[in-house]
Tab-separated table of C-alpha atoms and ligand atoms in Angstrom:
chain	number	residue	atom	x	y	z
A	1	UNK	CA	-30.614	7.865	-15.980
A	2	UNK	CA	-31.897	4.791	-17.750
A	3	UNK	CA	-32.899	2.532	-14.870
A	4	UNK	CA	-33.423	-1.568	-14.095
A	5	UNK	CA	-34.943	-3.588	-11.608
A	6	UNK	CA	-33.571	-7.021	-11.263
A	7	UNK	CA	-33.233	-10.051	-9.733
A	8	UNK	CA	-32.351	-14.447	-9.533
A	9	UNK	CA	-35.609	-16.209	-8.654
A	10	UNK	CA	-33.228	-19.282	-6.980
A	11	UNK	CA	-30.727	-17.033	-5.585
A	12	UNK	CA	-30.697	-18.571	-2.139
A	13	UNK	CA	-34.558	-19.367	-0.566
A	14	UNK	CA	-35.646	-17.715	-3.405
A	15	UNK	CA	-37.195	-14.674	-2.065
A	16	UNK	CA	-36.432	-12.140	-4.528
A	17	UNK	CA	-39.848	-12.173	-6.627
A	18	UNK	CA	-41.456	-11.746	-2.942
A	19	UNK	CA	-39.575	-8.872	-2.106
A	20	UNK	CA	-39.321	-6.879	-5.568
A	21	UNK	CA	-43.546	-7.182	-5.671
A	22	UNK	CA	-44.004	-6.558	-1.948
A	23	UNK	CA	-40.384	-3.675	-0.901
A	24	UNK	CA	-38.686	-3.087	-3.542
A	25	UNK	CA	-41.866	-2.056	-6.232
A	26	UNK	CA	-43.675	-0.105	-4.337
A	27	UNK	CA	-41.256	1.325	-2.794
A	28	UNK	CA	-40.116	2.881	-5.657
A	29	UNK	CA	-43.821	4.239	-6.819
A	30	UNK	CA	-44.229	6.193	-3.408
A	31	UNK	CA	-40.571	7.587	-4.438
A	32	UNK	CA	-41.379	8.083	-8.833
A	33	UNK	CA	-38.708	6.058	-9.426
A	34	UNK	CA	-39.899	4.882	-12.740
A	35	UNK	CA	-38.270	1.509	-13.384
A	36	UNK	CA	-37.590	1.615	-17.104
A	37	UNK	CA	-37.480	-2.238	-17.361
A	38	UNK	CA	-38.279	-5.695	-14.678
A	39	UNK	CA	-36.188	-8.648	-15.788
A	40	UNK	CA	-36.343	-11.971	-13.857
A	41	UNK	CA	-33.159	-13.893	-14.563
A	42	UNK	CA	-34.384	-17.439	-16.535
A	43	UNK	CA	-31.594	-18.544	-16.551
A	44	UNK	CA	-27.542	-17.972	-15.784
A	45	UNK	CA	-25.604	-14.891	-17.455
A	46	UNK	CA	-29.608	-13.307	-18.469
A	47	UNK	CA	-28.257	-10.956	-16.711
A	48	UNK	CA	-24.635	-10.361	-17.693
A	49	UNK	CA	-26.024	-10.377	-21.090
A	50	UNK	CA	-29.971	-7.808	-19.958
A	51	UNK	CA	-26.641	-5.440	-18.846
A	52	UNK	CA	-24.228	-5.542	-21.712
A	53	UNK	CA	-26.968	-5.054	-24.061
A	54	UNK	CA	-28.042	-1.916	-22.713
A	55	UNK	CA	-24.171	-0.768	-22.839
A	56	UNK	CA	-23.733	-1.891	-25.890
A	57	UNK	CA	-26.865	-0.285	-28.206
A	58	UNK	CA	-25.443	3.183	-26.132
A	59	UNK	CA	-28.450	3.979	-24.075
A	60	UNK	CA	-29.578	6.930	-23.774
A	61	UNK	CA	-28.022	7.746	-20.606
A	62	UNK	CA	-24.643	7.587	-19.362
A	63	UNK	CA	-25.839	6.237	-15.972
A	64	UNK	CA	-27.755	2.537	-15.613
A	65	UNK	CA	-28.854	2.252	-12.321
A	66	UNK	CA	-29.564	-1.422	-11.375
A	67	UNK	CA	-31.751	-2.222	-8.648
A	68	UNK	CA	-30.361	-6.478	-7.917
A	69	UNK	CA	-31.589	-8.850	-5.989
A	70	UNK	CA	-28.821	-11.352	-6.342
A	71	UNK	CA	-25.823	-12.978	-4.384
A	72	UNK	CA	-22.532	-11.885	-5.052
A	73	UNK	CA	-22.522	-14.350	-7.970
A	74	UNK	CA	-24.979	-12.546	-9.941
A	75	UNK	CA	-23.506	-9.037	-9.634
A	76	UNK	CA	-19.927	-10.699	-10.612
A	77	UNK	CA	-20.770	-12.114	-13.778
A	78	UNK	CA	-22.504	-8.517	-15.267
A	79	UNK	CA	-19.165	-7.083	-14.037
A	80	UNK	CA	-17.922	-9.811	-16.617
A	81	UNK	CA	-20.722	-8.714	-18.888
A	82	UNK	CA	-17.875	-6.123	-20.133
A	83	UNK	CA	-16.126	-5.426	-23.474
A	84	UNK	CA	-13.038	-4.793	-21.805
A	85	UNK	CA	-11.623	-3.149	-24.879
A	86	UNK	CA	-14.969	-1.286	-25.495
A	87	UNK	CA	-15.861	0.674	-22.684
A	88	UNK	CA	-14.414	4.230	-24.038
A	89	UNK	CA	-18.459	5.983	-24.280
A	90	UNK	CA	-20.041	3.561	-22.530
A	91	UNK	CA	-21.890	4.494	-19.307
A	92	UNK	CA	-20.929	4.097	-15.839
A	93	UNK	CA	-23.145	1.033	-14.100
A	94	UNK	CA	-24.092	1.774	-10.313
A	95	UNK	CA	-25.292	-0.751	-8.810
A	96	UNK	CA	-28.143	-0.601	-5.626
A	97	UNK	CA	-27.689	-4.511	-4.045
A	98	UNK	CA	-31.226	-6.380	-2.872
A	99	UNK	CA	-29.196	-9.245	-0.506
A	100	UNK	CA	-31.104	-12.375	-2.406
A	101	UNK	CA	-28.281	-14.772	-2.069
A	102	UNK	CA	-26.425	-17.286	0.024
A	103	UNK	CA	-23.943	-15.175	1.930
A	104	UNK	CA	-23.854	-11.300	-0.062
A	105	UNK	CA	-20.820	-11.251	1.258
A	106	UNK	CA	-20.107	-7.395	-0.886
A	107	UNK	CA	-23.835	-6.090	1.107
A	108	UNK	CA	-22.528	-7.611	4.191
A	109	UNK	CA	-19.626	-6.014	4.144
A	110	UNK	CA	-20.910	-2.303	3.135
A	111	UNK	CA	-23.984	-2.942	5.226
A	112	UNK	CA	-22.331	-4.976	8.239
A	113	UNK	CA	-25.495	-4.063	10.700
A	114	UNK	CA	-28.151	-5.097	8.963
A	115	UNK	CA	-28.224	-9.021	9.868
A	116	UNK	CA	-30.530	-10.331	9.961
A	117	UNK	CA	-31.130	-10.275	6.324
A	118	UNK	CA	-34.672	-11.851	7.581
A	119	UNK	CA	-35.611	-8.861	8.447
A	120	UNK	CA	-37.348	-6.527	5.638
A	121	UNK	CA	-36.235	-3.267	6.777
A	122	UNK	CA	-31.567	-4.613	7.012
A	123	UNK	CA	-32.595	-5.355	3.210
A	124	UNK	CA	-33.906	-2.447	1.692
A	125	UNK	CA	-30.414	-0.189	3.576
A	126	UNK	CA	-28.929	0.054	-0.720
A	127	UNK	CA	-32.360	1.053	-1.691
A	128	UNK	CA	-33.254	3.709	0.958
A	129	UNK	CA	-29.917	5.772	-0.002
A	130	UNK	CA	-30.794	5.509	-3.445
A	131	UNK	CA	-34.071	6.934	-2.794
A	132	UNK	CA	-33.302	9.077	-0.807
A	133	UNK	CA	-34.657	7.733	2.538
A	134	UNK	CA	-31.224	8.200	3.951
A	135	UNK	CA	-28.656	10.239	3.191
A	136	UNK	CA	-27.404	8.830	-0.965
A	137	UNK	CA	-23.829	7.386	-1.208
A	138	UNK	CA	-22.233	6.354	-4.403
A	139	UNK	CA	-19.376	4.340	-3.684
A	140	UNK	CA	-16.644	2.251	-6.507
A	141	UNK	CA	-16.726	-0.107	-6.525
A	142	UNK	CA	-12.475	-1.819	-6.809
A	143	UNK	CA	-12.029	-4.290	-9.218
A	144	UNK	CA	-9.407	-7.180	-9.605
A	145	UNK	CA	-7.823	-8.785	-12.451
A	146	UNK	CA	-6.957	-12.624	-12.940
A	147	UNK	CA	-5.658	-14.145	-15.378
A	148	UNK	CA	-4.939	-17.431	-15.809
A	149	UNK	CA	-1.140	-18.516	-18.271
A	150	UNK	CA	0.051	-21.310	-18.788
A	151	UNK	CA	3.876	-21.237	-18.333
A	152	UNK	CA	4.904	-20.163	-22.121
A	153	UNK	CA	2.307	-17.866	-22.807
A	154	UNK	CA	4.019	-14.881	-22.841
A	155	UNK	CA	0.023	-12.969	-23.834
A	156	UNK	CA	-2.739	-15.058	-21.133
A	157	UNK	CA	-5.507	-14.815	-23.625
A	158	UNK	CA	-9.320	-12.831	-22.306
A	159	UNK	CA	-10.779	-16.017	-22.245
A	160	UNK	CA	-8.812	-16.948	-19.503
A	161	UNK	CA	-8.760	-13.456	-17.642
A	162	UNK	CA	-12.048	-12.433	-15.354
A	163	UNK	CA	-12.700	-9.884	-13.080
A	164	UNK	CA	-13.435	-9.450	-9.589
A	165	UNK	CA	-14.943	-7.601	-6.903
A	166	UNK	CA	-15.080	-9.411	-4.052
A	167	UNK	CA	-13.250	-12.858	-2.947
A	168	UNK	CA	-9.872	-14.566	-5.241
A	169	UNK	CA	-8.795	-17.350	-3.922
A	170	UNK	CA	-6.836	-20.903	-3.955
A	171	UNK	CA	-6.599	-23.476	-1.604
A	172	UNK	CA	-8.788	-24.050	1.403
A	173	UNK	CA	-11.662	-21.590	0.251
A	174	UNK	CA	-11.793	-22.652	-3.274
A	175	UNK	CA	-11.902	-25.937	-2.796
A	176	UNK	CA	-14.620	-25.152	0.027
A	177	UNK	CA	-16.923	-23.103	-2.856
A	178	UNK	CA	-15.648	-26.149	-5.538
A	179	UNK	CA	-16.703	-29.037	-3.239
A	180	UNK	CA	-19.619	-26.683	-2.279
A	181	UNK	CA	-21.608	-26.238	-4.923
A	182	UNK	CA	-22.230	-29.797	-5.662
A	183	UNK	CA	-24.616	-29.559	-2.130
A	184	UNK	CA	-26.154	-26.352	-3.427
A	185	UNK	CA	-29.957	-28.451	-3.594
A	186	UNK	CA	-29.756	-30.340	-0.306
A	187	UNK	CA	-28.191	-27.434	1.373
A	188	UNK	CA	-29.029	-23.891	0.241
A	189	UNK	CA	-27.553	-22.365	3.318
A	190	UNK	CA	-24.263	-20.941	4.123
A	191	UNK	CA	-24.479	-25.112	5.978
A	192	UNK	CA	-23.224	-26.405	2.831
A	193	UNK	CA	-19.790	-24.440	3.297
A	194	UNK	CA	-19.436	-25.831	7.162
A	195	UNK	CA	-19.916	-29.929	5.306
A	196	UNK	CA	-16.852	-29.007	2.387
A	197	UNK	CA	-15.357	-27.287	4.740
A	198	UNK	CA	-14.790	-30.574	7.057
A	199	UNK	CA	-13.633	-32.714	3.445
A	200	UNK	CA	-11.085	-31.160	3.468
A	201	UNK	CA	-10.392	-29.385	6.753
A	202	UNK	CA	-6.508	-32.102	6.325
A	203	UNK	CA	-5.683	-31.214	3.232
A	204	UNK	CA	-3.043	-28.670	2.265
A	205	UNK	CA	-1.497	-26.772	-1.091
A	206	UNK	CA	1.980	-26.758	-2.453
A	207	UNK	CA	2.567	-23.971	-4.726
A	208	UNK	CA	4.352	-20.896	-3.811
A	209	UNK	CA	3.276	-17.436	-4.872
A	210	UNK	CA	4.660	-13.917	-5.064
A	211	UNK	CA	3.361	-10.530	-4.325
A	212	UNK	CA	4.130	-7.080	-5.465
A	213	UNK	CA	3.300	-3.451	-4.331
A	214	UNK	CA	0.246	-0.526	-5.063
A	215	UNK	CA	1.729	1.714	-5.812
A	216	UNK	CA	1.933	4.125	-4.163
A	217	UNK	CA	2.948	2.498	-0.820
A	218	UNK	CA	6.051	0.871	-2.902
A	219	UNK	CA	6.140	-1.786	-0.410
A	220	UNK	CA	4.188	-5.120	0.819
A	221	UNK	CA	2.480	-4.425	3.416
A	222	UNK	CA	2.237	-7.035	5.965
A	223	UNK	CA	0.110	-6.760	9.438
A	224	UNK	CA	2.305	-7.097	12.674
A	225	UNK	CA	0.215	-7.955	15.223
A	226	UNK	CA	2.389	-6.431	18.063
A	227	UNK	CA	2.299	-3.423	16.558
A	228	UNK	CA	-0.610	-3.380	15.493
A	229	UNK	CA	0.012	-1.190	11.933
A	230	UNK	CA	1.058	-2.916	9.138
A	231	UNK	CA	4.816	-2.544	7.880
A	232	UNK	CA	6.530	-2.922	4.621
A	233	UNK	CA	7.801	-6.510	4.780
A	234	UNK	CA	10.941	-7.609	6.032
A	235	UNK	CA	11.997	-10.535	3.202
A	236	UNK	CA	11.103	-7.857	-0.122
A	237	UNK	CA	13.792	-8.648	-2.115
A	238	UNK	CA	15.309	-5.602	-4.995
A	239	UNK	CA	12.369	-5.602	-6.684
A	240	UNK	CA	10.103	-4.931	-3.782
A	241	UNK	CA	8.842	-7.936	-4.677
A	242	UNK	CA	8.057	-11.164	-1.518
A	243	UNK	CA	7.976	-14.945	-2.175
A	244	UNK	CA	6.966	-17.985	-0.059
A	245	UNK	CA	7.003	-21.317	-0.483
A	246	UNK	CA	4.402	-24.141	0.398
A	247	UNK	CA	2.803	-25.340	1.582
A	248	UNK	CA	-0.309	-23.465	1.754
A	249	UNK	CA	-3.677	-24.360	3.854
A	250	UNK	CA	-5.536	-20.924	3.495
A	251	UNK	CA	-4.971	-18.483	0.957
A	252	UNK	CA	-7.966	-15.797	0.018
A	253	UNK	CA	-7.913	-12.053	-0.888
A	254	UNK	CA	-11.193	-9.726	-0.248
A	255	UNK	CA	-11.703	-6.071	-2.177
A	256	UNK	CA	-14.188	-4.108	-1.718
A	257	UNK	CA	-15.285	-6.542	1.168
A	258	UNK	CA	-14.061	-7.548	5.044
A	259	UNK	CA	-15.935	-10.921	5.246
A	260	UNK	CA	-17.540	-13.238	3.196
A	261	UNK	CA	-20.749	-14.013	5.868
A	262	UNK	CA	-22.657	-11.217	8.115
A	263	UNK	CA	-20.306	-13.053	10.587
A	264	UNK	CA	-16.887	-14.355	8.168
A	265	UNK	CA	-15.038	-10.894	9.688
A	266	UNK	CA	-12.619	-12.913	6.992
A	267	UNK	CA	-10.341	-9.667	6.583
A	268	UNK	CA	-10.627	-7.127	8.593
A	269	UNK	CA	-7.902	-4.581	8.386
A	270	UNK	CA	-10.372	-4.085	5.173
A	271	UNK	CA	-12.898	-1.564	6.927
A	272	UNK	CA	-11.011	-0.597	10.490
A	273	UNK	CA	-7.190	0.092	9.145
A	274	UNK	CA	-8.486	0.802	5.765
A	275	UNK	CA	-5.850	1.426	2.788
A	276	UNK	CA	-5.946	4.800	0.688
A	277	UNK	CA	-5.696	3.042	-2.301
A	278	UNK	CA	-7.306	0.096	-4.464
A	279	UNK	CA	-5.476	-2.889	-2.449
A	280	UNK	CA	-5.881	-6.595	-2.184
A	281	UNK	CA	-5.831	-7.937	1.796
A	282	UNK	CA	-4.351	-11.387	2.000
A	283	UNK	CA	-5.392	-14.001	4.273
A	284	UNK	CA	-2.464	-16.288	4.295
A	285	UNK	CA	-2.062	-19.670	6.385
A	286	UNK	CA	1.087	-21.632	5.742
A	287	UNK	CA	1.438	-24.052	8.547
A	288	UNK	CA	5.042	-25.280	7.840
A	289	UNK	CA	5.459	-21.683	10.551
A	290	UNK	CA	4.078	-24.041	13.580
A	291	UNK	CA	7.085	-24.043	15.803
A	292	UNK	CA	5.246	-28.300	16.926
A	293	UNK	CA	4.894	-28.722	12.945
A	294	UNK	CA	8.758	-30.144	11.598
A	295	UNK	CA	7.781	-31.130	8.579
A	296	UNK	CA	5.069	-32.991	6.650
A	297	UNK	CA	2.937	-35.832	7.224
A	298	UNK	CA	-0.634	-37.083	7.539
A	299	UNK	CA	0.512	-36.613	11.570
A	300	UNK	CA	1.464	-33.502	10.614
A	301	UNK	CA	-1.175	-32.528	9.539
A	302	UNK	CA	-4.304	-33.613	11.409
A	303	UNK	CA	-2.680	-32.099	13.620
A	304	UNK	CA	-2.641	-28.442	11.999
A	305	UNK	CA	-6.717	-29.141	11.868
A	306	UNK	CA	-7.463	-27.805	15.360
A	307	UNK	CA	-5.500	-25.215	15.111
A	308	UNK	CA	-6.625	-23.888	11.509
A	309	UNK	CA	-10.944	-24.469	13.054
A	310	UNK	CA	-9.181	-22.178	15.421
A	311	UNK	CA	-8.147	-19.440	13.095
A	312	UNK	CA	-11.052	-19.933	10.964
A	313	UNK	CA	-13.181	-19.513	13.854
A	314	UNK	CA	-11.327	-16.351	15.140
A	315	UNK	CA	-12.637	-14.340	11.768
A	316	UNK	CA	-16.616	-15.029	14.022
A	317	UNK	CA	-15.423	-13.651	16.275
A	318	UNK	CA	-14.920	-9.718	14.536
A	319	UNK	CA	-12.374	-10.505	12.540
A	320	UNK	CA	-9.996	-11.731	16.248
A	321	UNK	CA	-7.068	-14.369	13.794
A	322	UNK	CA	-5.158	-11.970	12.886
A	323	UNK	CA	-3.988	-10.742	16.497
A	324	UNK	CA	-3.149	-15.493	16.695
A	325	UNK	CA	0.066	-17.167	17.030
A	326	UNK	CA	2.138	-18.920	17.939
A	327	UNK	CA	4.248	-20.077	21.245
A	328	UNK	CA	6.421	-22.619	21.859
A	329	UNK	CA	4.895	-25.630	22.057
A	330	UNK	CA	2.392	-24.398	18.646
A	331	UNK	CA	-0.912	-23.766	20.426
A	332	UNK	CA	-2.723	-20.810	19.037
A	333	UNK	CA	-3.625	-17.475	21.019
A	334	UNK	CA	-4.157	-14.245	21.408
A	335	UNK	CA	-1.872	-13.538	23.949
A	336	UNK	CA	1.018	-15.396	23.113
A	337	UNK	CA	3.940	-13.790	22.168
A	338	UNK	CA	5.255	-16.516	18.814
A	339	UNK	CA	5.097	-16.150	15.022
A	340	UNK	CA	1.222	-14.648	13.172
A	341	UNK	CA	-0.775	-17.495	12.986
A	342	UNK	CA	-2.229	-15.475	9.706
A	343	UNK	CA	0.161	-13.807	7.197
A	344	UNK	CA	-2.265	-10.443	6.328
A	345	UNK	CA	-0.592	-8.921	3.345
A	346	UNK	CA	-1.712	-6.361	1.411
A	347	UNK	CA	-0.935	-5.371	-1.781
A	348	UNK	CA	-1.554	-4.160	-5.396
A	349	UNK	CA	-1.677	-7.874	-6.948
A	350	UNK	CA	-0.519	-11.363	-6.783
A	351	UNK	CA	1.018	-14.616	-8.477
A	352	UNK	CA	0.289	-18.479	-6.964
A	353	UNK	CA	1.838	-20.796	-8.932
A	354	UNK	CA	0.395	-24.479	-7.669
A	355	UNK	CA	3.074	-27.042	-8.145
A	356	UNK	CA	2.603	-29.565	-10.456
A	357	UNK	CA	1.634	-32.968	-8.838
A	358	UNK	CA	-1.398	-30.790	-7.003
A	359	UNK	CA	-4.336	-30.748	-8.946
A	360	UNK	CA	-6.091	-29.554	-6.101
A	361	UNK	CA	-4.423	-25.839	-5.928
A	362	UNK	CA	-4.751	-25.852	-8.545
A	363	UNK	CA	-8.201	-24.705	-8.184
A	364	UNK	CA	-9.172	-20.750	-8.752
A	365	UNK	CA	-11.695	-19.264	-6.554
A	366	UNK	CA	-13.635	-15.242	-8.156
A	367	UNK	CA	-16.234	-14.253	-6.864
A	368	UNK	CA	-17.491	-18.069	-5.731
A	369	UNK	CA	-17.060	-18.709	-9.423
A	370	UNK	CA	-14.155	-21.253	-9.394
A	371	UNK	CA	-11.586	-21.902	-13.043
A	372	UNK	CA	-8.091	-24.265	-12.325
A	373	UNK	CA	-4.758	-23.098	-13.834
A	374	UNK	CA	-3.571	-25.256	-16.856
A	375	UNK	CA	-1.010	-28.466	-15.623
A	376	UNK	CA	1.645	-25.734	-15.026
A	377	UNK	CA	0.588	-22.307	-15.319
A	378	UNK	CA	-0.144	-19.661	-12.832
A	379	UNK	CA	-2.532	-17.539	-12.072
A	380	UNK	CA	-2.085	-13.617	-11.824
A	381	UNK	CA	-4.576	-11.124	-9.668
A	382	UNK	CA	-3.985	-7.393	-10.113
A	383	UNK	CA	-6.093	-4.148	-9.051
A	384	UNK	CA	-7.537	-3.096	-12.178
A	385	UNK	CA	-6.240	0.064	-13.856
A	386	UNK	CA	-8.302	3.477	-12.412
A	387	UNK	CA	-10.152	3.369	-14.908
A	388	UNK	CA	-11.871	0.389	-14.731
A	389	UNK	CA	-12.362	1.471	-11.004
A	390	UNK	CA	-14.594	4.167	-11.743
A	391	UNK	CA	-16.823	2.394	-13.922
A	392	UNK	CA	-18.906	0.397	-10.741
A	393	UNK	CA	-20.338	2.451	-8.423
A	394	UNK	CA	-22.839	0.466	-5.890
A	395	UNK	CA	-25.165	2.995	-3.378
A	396	UNK	CA	-25.073	2.937	-0.214
B	1	ATP	N1	-33.153	-18.335	-12.975
B	1	ATP	C1	-32.103	-19.723	-12.978
B	1	ATP	N2	-32.149	-20.711	-12.440
B	1	ATP	C2	-30.636	-21.120	-12.307
B	1	ATP	N3	-30.160	-20.518	-12.194
B	1	ATP	C3	-29.934	-19.133	-12.449
B	1	ATP	C4	-31.056	-18.547	-12.955
B	1	ATP	N4	-31.030	-17.078	-13.070
B	1	ATP	C5	-29.810	-16.618	-12.699
B	1	ATP	N5	-29.544	-17.447	-12.567
B	1	ATP	C6	-27.570	-17.993	-11.827
B	1	ATP	O1	-27.660	-18.850	-10.383
B	1	ATP	C7	-26.414	-18.357	-9.885
B	1	ATP	C8	-26.163	-17.883	-8.566
B	1	ATP	O2	-26.466	-17.021	-8.221
B	1	ATP	P1	-26.626	-16.181	-6.755
B	1	ATP	O3	-25.064	-16.229	-6.683
B	1	ATP	O4	-27.233	-14.442	-7.157
B	1	ATP	O5	-26.813	-16.537	-5.314
B	1	ATP	P2	-26.610	-16.914	-4.767
B	1	ATP	O6	-25.503	-18.434	-5.845
B	1	ATP	O7	-27.225	-17.923	-3.688
B	1	ATP	O8	-26.193	-16.369	-3.793
B	1	ATP	P3	-24.470	-15.656	-3.045
B	1	ATP	O9	-23.861	-15.673	-3.948
B	1	ATP	O10	-24.323	-14.834	-2.783
B	1	ATP	O11	-23.829	-17.435	-2.520
B	1	ATP	C9	-25.685	-17.234	-10.672
B	1	ATP	O12	-25.210	-18.394	-11.542
B	1	ATP	C10	-26.758	-17.447	-11.317
B	1	ATP	O13	-26.382	-17.137	-12.858
């Protein structure tokens, strides 16, 4: 096994170097683990280049173990450095996560009780498993591929394709990530996401969406708050696809994670009702499901803002939003018996086609990385083929 220790010195509150020197390296030495290569990243994509070179050189090992001190963005860069067409015989990559980023969605989902991460012991859960202080378990990472295509493209180019291990979103979440990046210097913590959320709160996104089933399930599933269970989506067509029309406020899908921050449990059913195959859990809010809103317009958009915050606030209450429903007045609560406010869909893939007139509906977030769909184009996201879901692992 080739052991690589790598950290991003500017991730999160820039504490990675001291965490490695004071805790990570001493713990590895105490357990006789010899690090072959130690890297402090110097720039964006540096970690990705190091791992890609190792894989390409066919390092004399069938496994590369990467002790990764960063946020989710650096993990995303590493996964995307793989040459999709040339992986035969390439070593598998196992991550030991040291959460040094801002949000650390993957780490916080895998170790939900490891909060706050300001407590050193909470940083070391994955490393403790690797060195054998806790029962080691290596969990495969499910990957989703997102392809942005122009409508006339029959074969989208590789440059427009990316792999994700955490979140793929459009609508409000993509706008928040897009706008919060400019606030990073001023607000290094998660408060920058809240500021960007306020800025985008009255925006509705004009698009249509399509969903396809995961192979084993055979149907697109939707969560029913009455049954407290998933059921086949009632609007599936003869090809088992489900089509939803906009406007949308929220559209976010996850793999491997049930939260994006320690307490923001946006796709809670991925951990409380796990699927038996790799799937995308998709969280959708469409404001015209609200019985008190008959049509679009500035008043309707303003009226929906407090409901949106209530729903997203439910994610901070251990995922209570998935059981929130309307009453006949359009009020939102878990005790009501009208339509579910959140459409919680479980599927194998989705397609998002923004209206040409709506520029912000064309933003797509893949693990925090923002891209824009070309005018007239669409984004297609699907669970990767099984060989890709056995390529990356994480110690838990
Ligand atoms: N030395 C460096 N200087 C500037 N940027 C760097 C350096 N090393 C890595 N980066 C870049 O920093 C960006 C953010 O890193 P990362 O995702 O690890 O942390 P984060 O954004 O704080 O955390 P999270 O993704 O959990 O919110 C990545 O795009 C990475 O490429």
